Short mmCIF file of C-alpha atoms in Angstrom, two decimals:
data_model
loop_
_atom_site.label_atom_id
_atom_site.label_comp_id
_atom_site.label_asym_id
_atom_site.label_seq_id
_atom_site.Cartn_x
_atom_site.Cartn_y
_atom_site.Cartn_z
CA UNK A 209 164.17 89.82 55.69
CA UNK A 210 162.08 88.52 52.87
CA UNK A 211 161.99 85.31 53.81
CA UNK A 212 160.85 86.00 57.55
CA UNK A 213 157.92 88.26 55.98
CA UNK A 214 157.08 85.14 53.76
CA UNK A 215 156.85 82.94 56.92
CA UNK A 216 153.89 85.15 59.12
CA UNK A 217 151.74 86.15 55.09
CA UNK A 218 148.89 84.78 55.01
CA UNK A 219 146.22 85.91 52.27
CA UNK A 220 143.12 87.77 53.34
CA UNK A 221 141.01 84.92 51.73
CA UNK A 222 140.70 81.50 49.39
CA UNK A 223 139.09 82.33 45.84
CA UNK A 224 136.47 78.74 45.73
CA UNK A 225 136.03 76.77 42.16
CA UNK A 226 132.83 76.46 40.65
CA UNK A 227 132.88 73.48 38.35
CA UNK A 228 135.60 73.33 35.59
CA UNK A 229 134.95 74.34 32.48
CA UNK A 230 131.06 74.69 32.99
CA UNK A 231 131.87 78.39 33.96
CA UNK A 232 129.27 80.03 31.48
CA UNK A 233 126.51 77.12 32.45
CA UNK A 234 126.20 77.98 36.21
CA UNK A 235 123.27 79.84 35.59
CA UNK A 236 121.56 76.47 34.58
CA UNK A 237 123.33 74.49 37.08
CA UNK A 238 122.41 76.79 39.67
CA UNK A 239 118.51 76.06 39.70
CA UNK A 240 119.10 72.16 40.39
CA UNK A 241 121.51 72.65 42.75
CA UNK A 242 119.14 74.91 45.01
CA UNK A 243 116.39 72.00 44.56
CA UNK A 244 118.90 70.04 46.25
CA UNK A 245 119.54 72.14 49.15
CA UNK A 246 115.48 72.66 49.46
CA UNK A 247 115.18 68.32 48.83
CA UNK A 248 117.93 67.92 51.86
CA UNK A 249 116.82 70.24 54.06
CA UNK A 250 112.97 69.96 53.83
CA UNK A 251 113.81 66.02 53.90
CA UNK A 252 115.41 65.58 56.89
CA UNK A 253 113.40 68.58 58.44
CA UNK A 254 110.17 66.75 58.15
CA UNK A 255 112.08 63.41 60.03
CA UNK A 256 113.00 65.26 62.77
CA UNK A 257 110.03 67.11 63.17
CA UNK A 258 107.67 63.78 62.40
CA UNK A 259 109.82 61.91 65.18
CA UNK A 260 109.72 65.40 67.59
CA UNK A 261 105.94 65.42 67.46
CA UNK A 262 104.54 61.25 67.27
CA UNK A 263 104.86 60.34 70.57
CA UNK A 264 105.04 56.66 69.29
CA UNK A 265 108.40 57.36 67.60
CA UNK A 266 110.21 58.48 70.73
CA UNK A 267 112.30 54.57 70.82
CA UNK A 268 116.00 54.53 70.55
CA UNK A 269 116.07 53.60 66.64
CA UNK A 270 114.03 56.84 65.65
CA UNK A 271 116.44 58.77 68.18
CA UNK A 272 119.41 58.12 66.46
CA UNK A 273 117.81 58.51 63.42
CA UNK A 274 116.85 61.95 64.29
CA UNK A 275 120.67 62.32 64.90
CA UNK A 276 121.80 61.35 62.13
CA UNK A 277 118.84 64.06 60.25
CA UNK A 278 120.25 66.89 62.55
CA UNK A 279 123.97 66.35 61.04
CA UNK A 280 122.87 65.73 57.55
CA UNK A 281 121.05 69.12 57.84
CA UNK A 282 124.18 70.67 59.82
CA UNK A 283 126.33 69.25 56.51
CA UNK A 284 123.92 71.28 54.28
CA UNK A 285 124.16 73.99 56.01
CA UNK A 286 127.40 74.34 56.26
CA UNK A 287 128.27 74.45 52.10
CA UNK A 288 125.07 76.59 51.69
CA UNK A 289 126.11 79.87 51.32
CA UNK A 290 129.77 79.09 49.53
CA UNK A 291 128.25 76.72 46.63
CA UNK A 292 125.01 79.01 46.24
CA UNK A 293 127.06 81.96 46.49
CA UNK A 294 129.92 80.87 43.65
CA UNK A 295 126.65 79.03 41.39
CA UNK A 296 123.83 81.81 42.01
CA UNK A 297 125.79 85.18 42.36
CA UNK A 298 129.36 83.81 40.95
CA UNK A 299 131.15 85.03 44.30
CA UNK A 300 133.84 83.18 44.52
CA UNK A 301 135.97 84.56 47.36
CA UNK A 302 135.75 83.51 50.97
CA UNK A 303 138.22 85.40 54.13
CA UNK A 304 140.90 83.36 55.34
CA UNK A 305 139.24 82.60 59.01
CA UNK A 306 135.61 81.89 57.18
CA UNK A 307 137.14 79.28 55.51
CA UNK A 308 138.63 78.16 58.79
CA UNK A 309 135.33 78.07 60.48
CA UNK A 310 133.66 76.01 57.64
CA UNK A 311 136.27 73.25 57.19
CA UNK A 312 135.68 72.95 60.85
CA UNK A 313 131.55 72.41 60.89
CA UNK A 314 132.26 70.15 57.68
CA UNK A 315 134.71 67.78 59.44
CA UNK A 316 132.75 68.23 62.58
CA UNK A 317 129.72 66.99 61.34
CA UNK A 318 130.84 64.25 59.17
CA UNK A 319 132.34 63.02 62.35
CA UNK A 320 129.23 62.76 64.35
CA UNK A 321 127.26 61.66 61.13
CA UNK A 322 129.87 58.70 61.18
CA UNK A 323 129.77 57.85 65.10
CA UNK A 324 125.99 57.95 64.39
CA UNK A 325 125.73 55.33 61.78
CA UNK A 326 128.05 53.00 64.62
CA UNK A 327 125.50 53.71 66.81
CA UNK A 328 122.67 52.76 64.48
CA UNK A 329 124.57 49.87 64.00
CA UNK A 330 124.84 48.78 67.60
CA UNK A 331 121.05 49.15 67.89
CA UNK A 332 120.66 46.48 64.79
CA UNK A 333 122.65 44.01 66.73
CA UNK A 334 121.03 44.12 69.57
CA UNK A 335 117.80 44.08 68.21
CA UNK A 336 118.56 40.84 66.17
CA UNK A 337 120.53 39.36 68.79
CA UNK A 338 119.34 39.41 71.80
CA UNK A 339 115.57 41.30 71.13
CA UNK A 340 113.88 39.84 74.48
CA UNK A 341 116.29 42.43 76.31
CA UNK A 342 116.67 45.67 73.82
CA UNK A 343 114.05 47.33 75.81
CA UNK A 344 116.57 46.98 78.64
CA UNK A 345 119.61 47.62 76.45
CA UNK A 346 118.95 50.40 74.45
CA UNK A 347 117.25 53.21 76.77
CA UNK A 348 116.70 56.42 76.24
CA UNK A 349 119.32 57.01 78.64
CA UNK A 350 122.02 54.73 76.43
CA UNK A 351 121.06 56.46 73.19
CA UNK A 352 121.49 60.47 75.45
CA UNK A 353 124.65 58.96 76.32
CA UNK A 354 125.99 57.70 73.23
CA UNK A 355 124.70 60.93 71.46
CA UNK A 356 126.66 62.88 73.93
CA UNK A 357 130.22 60.86 73.46
CA UNK A 358 130.11 61.11 69.59
CA UNK A 359 129.24 64.95 69.63
CA UNK A 360 132.21 65.21 71.95
CA UNK A 361 134.56 63.37 70.01
CA UNK A 362 133.52 65.07 67.15
CA UNK A 363 134.31 68.31 68.16
CA UNK A 364 137.64 67.44 70.59
CA UNK A 365 139.15 66.05 67.65
CA UNK A 366 138.62 68.69 64.82
CA UNK A 367 139.33 71.22 67.21
CA UNK A 368 142.95 71.88 66.12
CA UNK A 369 142.58 71.25 62.37
CA UNK A 370 142.07 75.17 62.22
CA UNK A 371 144.85 76.08 64.33
CA UNK A 372 147.23 74.11 62.42
CA UNK A 373 146.21 75.85 59.46
CA UNK A 374 146.40 78.97 60.68
CA UNK A 375 150.25 78.42 61.95
CA UNK A 376 151.04 77.89 57.75
CA UNK A 377 151.89 80.79 55.74
CA UNK A 378 150.25 81.06 51.82
CA UNK A 379 152.15 83.24 49.82
CA UNK A 380 151.59 81.61 46.64
CA UNK A 381 148.45 80.36 44.85
CA UNK A 382 145.19 80.90 47.06
CA UNK A 383 142.57 79.07 44.56
CA UNK A 384 141.16 75.95 46.24
CA UNK A 385 139.58 73.56 43.80
CA UNK A 386 136.41 73.02 45.58
CA UNK A 387 133.39 75.24 46.26
CA UNK A 388 134.00 74.39 50.11
CA UNK A 389 137.28 74.70 52.33
CA UNK A 390 138.58 71.17 53.28
CA UNK A 391 141.23 70.50 55.52
CA UNK A 392 143.40 68.55 52.39
CA UNK A 393 142.48 71.23 50.08
CA UNK A 394 143.80 74.21 51.78
CA UNK A 395 147.13 71.98 53.25
CA UNK A 396 148.22 71.97 49.87
CA UNK A 397 148.33 75.81 49.36
CA UNK A 398 150.60 76.13 52.57
CA UNK A 399 154.37 77.47 51.70
CA UNK A 400 156.01 75.51 54.63
CA UNK A 401 156.29 71.80 55.80
CA UNK A 402 152.69 69.89 56.50
CA UNK A 403 153.81 67.22 57.63
CA UNK A 404 152.60 68.04 60.90
CA UNK A 405 149.00 68.70 59.44
CA UNK A 406 149.16 65.18 57.55
CA UNK A 407 149.92 63.38 60.33
CA UNK A 408 147.10 64.64 62.83
CA UNK A 409 144.89 64.21 59.81
CA UNK A 410 145.66 60.62 59.14
CA UNK A 411 145.33 60.31 63.08
CA UNK A 412 141.99 62.13 63.37
CA UNK A 413 141.05 60.37 60.14
CA UNK A 414 141.73 56.89 62.38
CA UNK A 415 140.31 57.97 65.18
CA UNK A 416 136.99 58.72 64.07
CA UNK A 417 135.78 57.75 60.51
CA UNK A 418 138.57 54.46 60.20
CA UNK A 419 137.69 52.96 63.68
CA UNK A 420 134.00 53.47 63.19
CA UNK A 421 133.79 51.62 59.81
CA UNK A 422 135.81 48.93 62.00
CA UNK A 423 132.99 48.92 64.73
CA UNK A 424 130.10 48.87 61.65
CA UNK A 425 131.84 46.06 59.65
CA UNK A 426 132.32 44.10 62.96
CA UNK A 427 128.74 44.61 63.71
CA UNK A 428 127.49 43.39 60.40
CA UNK A 429 129.35 39.74 61.23
CA UNK A 430 127.72 39.85 64.59
CA UNK A 431 123.90 40.55 63.18
CA UNK A 432 125.25 37.69 60.13
CA UNK A 433 125.76 35.10 62.80
CA UNK A 434 122.61 35.81 64.67
CA UNK A 435 120.91 35.61 61.19
CA UNK A 436 122.21 32.63 59.89
CA UNK A 437 120.56 31.15 63.56
CA UNK A 438 117.23 31.25 63.19
CA UNK A 439 115.66 28.16 61.49
CA UNK A 440 113.16 29.57 59.40
CA UNK A 441 114.37 31.07 56.06
CA UNK A 442 111.56 34.18 56.08
CA UNK A 443 112.67 34.64 59.62
CA UNK A 444 116.20 35.38 58.00
CA UNK A 445 114.67 37.36 55.32
CA UNK A 446 112.95 39.42 57.90
CA UNK A 447 115.72 40.06 60.16
CA UNK A 448 117.72 41.42 57.23
CA UNK A 449 115.29 43.56 55.95
CA UNK A 450 115.33 45.75 59.18
CA UNK A 451 118.93 46.43 58.50
CA UNK A 452 118.22 47.32 54.71
CA UNK A 453 117.64 51.01 55.71
CA UNK A 454 120.91 51.62 57.79
CA UNK A 455 123.00 49.21 55.02
CA UNK A 456 121.74 51.66 52.84
CA UNK A 457 123.12 55.23 54.44
CA UNK A 458 126.55 53.33 55.89
CA UNK A 459 126.99 53.39 51.69
CA UNK A 460 125.87 56.26 50.81
CA UNK A 461 128.13 58.16 53.54
CA UNK A 462 131.52 56.07 53.01
CA UNK A 463 131.58 54.95 49.59
CA UNK A 464 131.90 59.27 48.45
CA UNK A 465 134.48 59.42 51.48
CA UNK A 466 136.37 56.32 50.47
CA UNK A 467 136.30 57.61 46.67
CA UNK A 468 137.32 61.39 47.56
CA UNK A 469 140.25 59.78 50.17
CA UNK A 470 141.69 57.72 47.13
CA UNK A 471 141.09 60.48 44.71
CA UNK A 472 142.73 62.92 47.09
CA UNK A 473 145.89 60.50 47.83
CA UNK A 474 146.01 58.21 44.35
CA UNK A 475 144.18 60.95 41.84
CA UNK A 476 146.36 63.89 41.05
CA UNK A 477 146.70 63.01 37.48
CA UNK A 478 143.09 62.87 37.07
CA UNK A 479 140.77 65.85 35.46
CA UNK A 480 139.86 68.47 38.51
CA UNK A 481 136.30 67.76 37.29
CA UNK A 482 136.82 64.44 38.85
CA UNK A 483 137.62 65.74 42.44
CA UNK A 484 134.99 68.46 42.36
CA UNK A 485 132.07 65.87 41.54
CA UNK A 486 133.63 63.99 43.97
CA UNK A 487 133.54 66.17 46.74
CA UNK A 488 130.37 67.20 46.17
CA UNK A 489 128.82 63.93 46.25
CA UNK A 490 130.68 63.35 49.43
CA UNK A 491 128.34 66.61 50.92
CA UNK A 492 125.95 66.37 48.89
CA UNK A 493 124.50 63.04 48.32
CA UNK A 494 124.29 61.98 51.95
CA UNK A 495 121.62 64.53 52.92
CA UNK A 496 119.50 64.14 50.20
CA UNK A 497 119.21 60.31 49.87
CA UNK A 498 118.85 59.38 53.79
CA UNK A 499 115.58 60.69 54.33
CA UNK A 500 114.61 59.25 51.26
CA UNK A 501 115.92 55.76 51.89
CA UNK A 502 114.36 55.60 55.62
CA UNK A 503 111.07 57.10 54.48
CA UNK A 504 110.94 54.85 51.99
CA UNK A 505 111.84 51.65 53.65
CA UNK A 506 110.31 52.60 57.15
CA UNK A 507 106.76 51.98 56.82
CA UNK A 508 105.87 53.53 60.24
CA UNK A 509 107.83 56.73 59.46
CA UNK A 510 106.26 56.44 56.23
CA UNK A 511 102.67 56.82 57.64
CA UNK A 512 103.21 59.81 59.91
CA UNK A 513 104.77 61.60 57.11
CA UNK A 514 101.50 61.29 55.29
CA UNK A 515 99.27 61.32 58.15
CA UNK A 516 100.51 64.50 59.08
CA UNK A 517 100.64 66.52 55.45
CA UNK A 518 97.03 64.75 55.32
CA UNK A 519 96.30 66.70 58.50
CA UNK A 520 98.22 69.82 57.23
CA UNK A 521 96.20 69.93 54.03
CA UNK A 522 92.60 69.36 55.91
CA UNK A 523 93.53 71.98 58.98
CA UNK A 524 94.89 74.34 55.44
CA UNK A 525 91.75 74.09 53.13
CA UNK A 526 89.15 74.49 56.54
#
């Protein structure tokens, strides 16, 4: 009878973990952490509003950039309540169902961002491989359909994950190792076989980030072939320079992701601090750095943002 009761038991809440060993310094960590969230939200918000308000930026490349900024904002807002709750108010509890909701949206927005990076890679392939037909191949309709496909894929692939967690019993520890809910972290606390969860998680990762990373790699093989066919060295550098921002965005997204995956699978002997820092980098670094990279590298975006700030300042002073 006791075993039967345990098989249906779930904790009413989980306990989130901040940064192990630095509990006495949360007050000082809270301010830079808050600044990071402000930078992420403000930077991506500026990109979205600039693209929306400037008709000269209503072209496919900037639509994809707008999608990337929206995914980054979604990812930032997913972790904002629990992270600031821990470091600002020392509130570490999260209700079981709220944890599942947060987990769903974190993995969904992460999958959306991965898909958008694929679309941006294809955009660069067409722009370099066949620039004369770029306008007829990458149309607004293609951009809209690509966005719909990646959104639908992310929503559908991640949708079963919370339900697979919900069916598991939890009657031992309820302490998570991160400041937010991730599938692998919640799954390891279950008191039953998680083989189905692990198998589905692997399939989902292969279908989304695995296939996406392979597509991006193949895209750059085509790009390099097209660049090598350009006669002048100046032309080659100019073509490659159009890809620098995207390459940075890919590295910013995939390096922490790969690092976190490796640590979860092979780094059980590492300190909890390493796990926490890598997970935080995975979710906080892309939303903060992507707006910086694209604002610095894309001349048109930088000029429009400066113009908007100047106009706003003049209007405020008037």
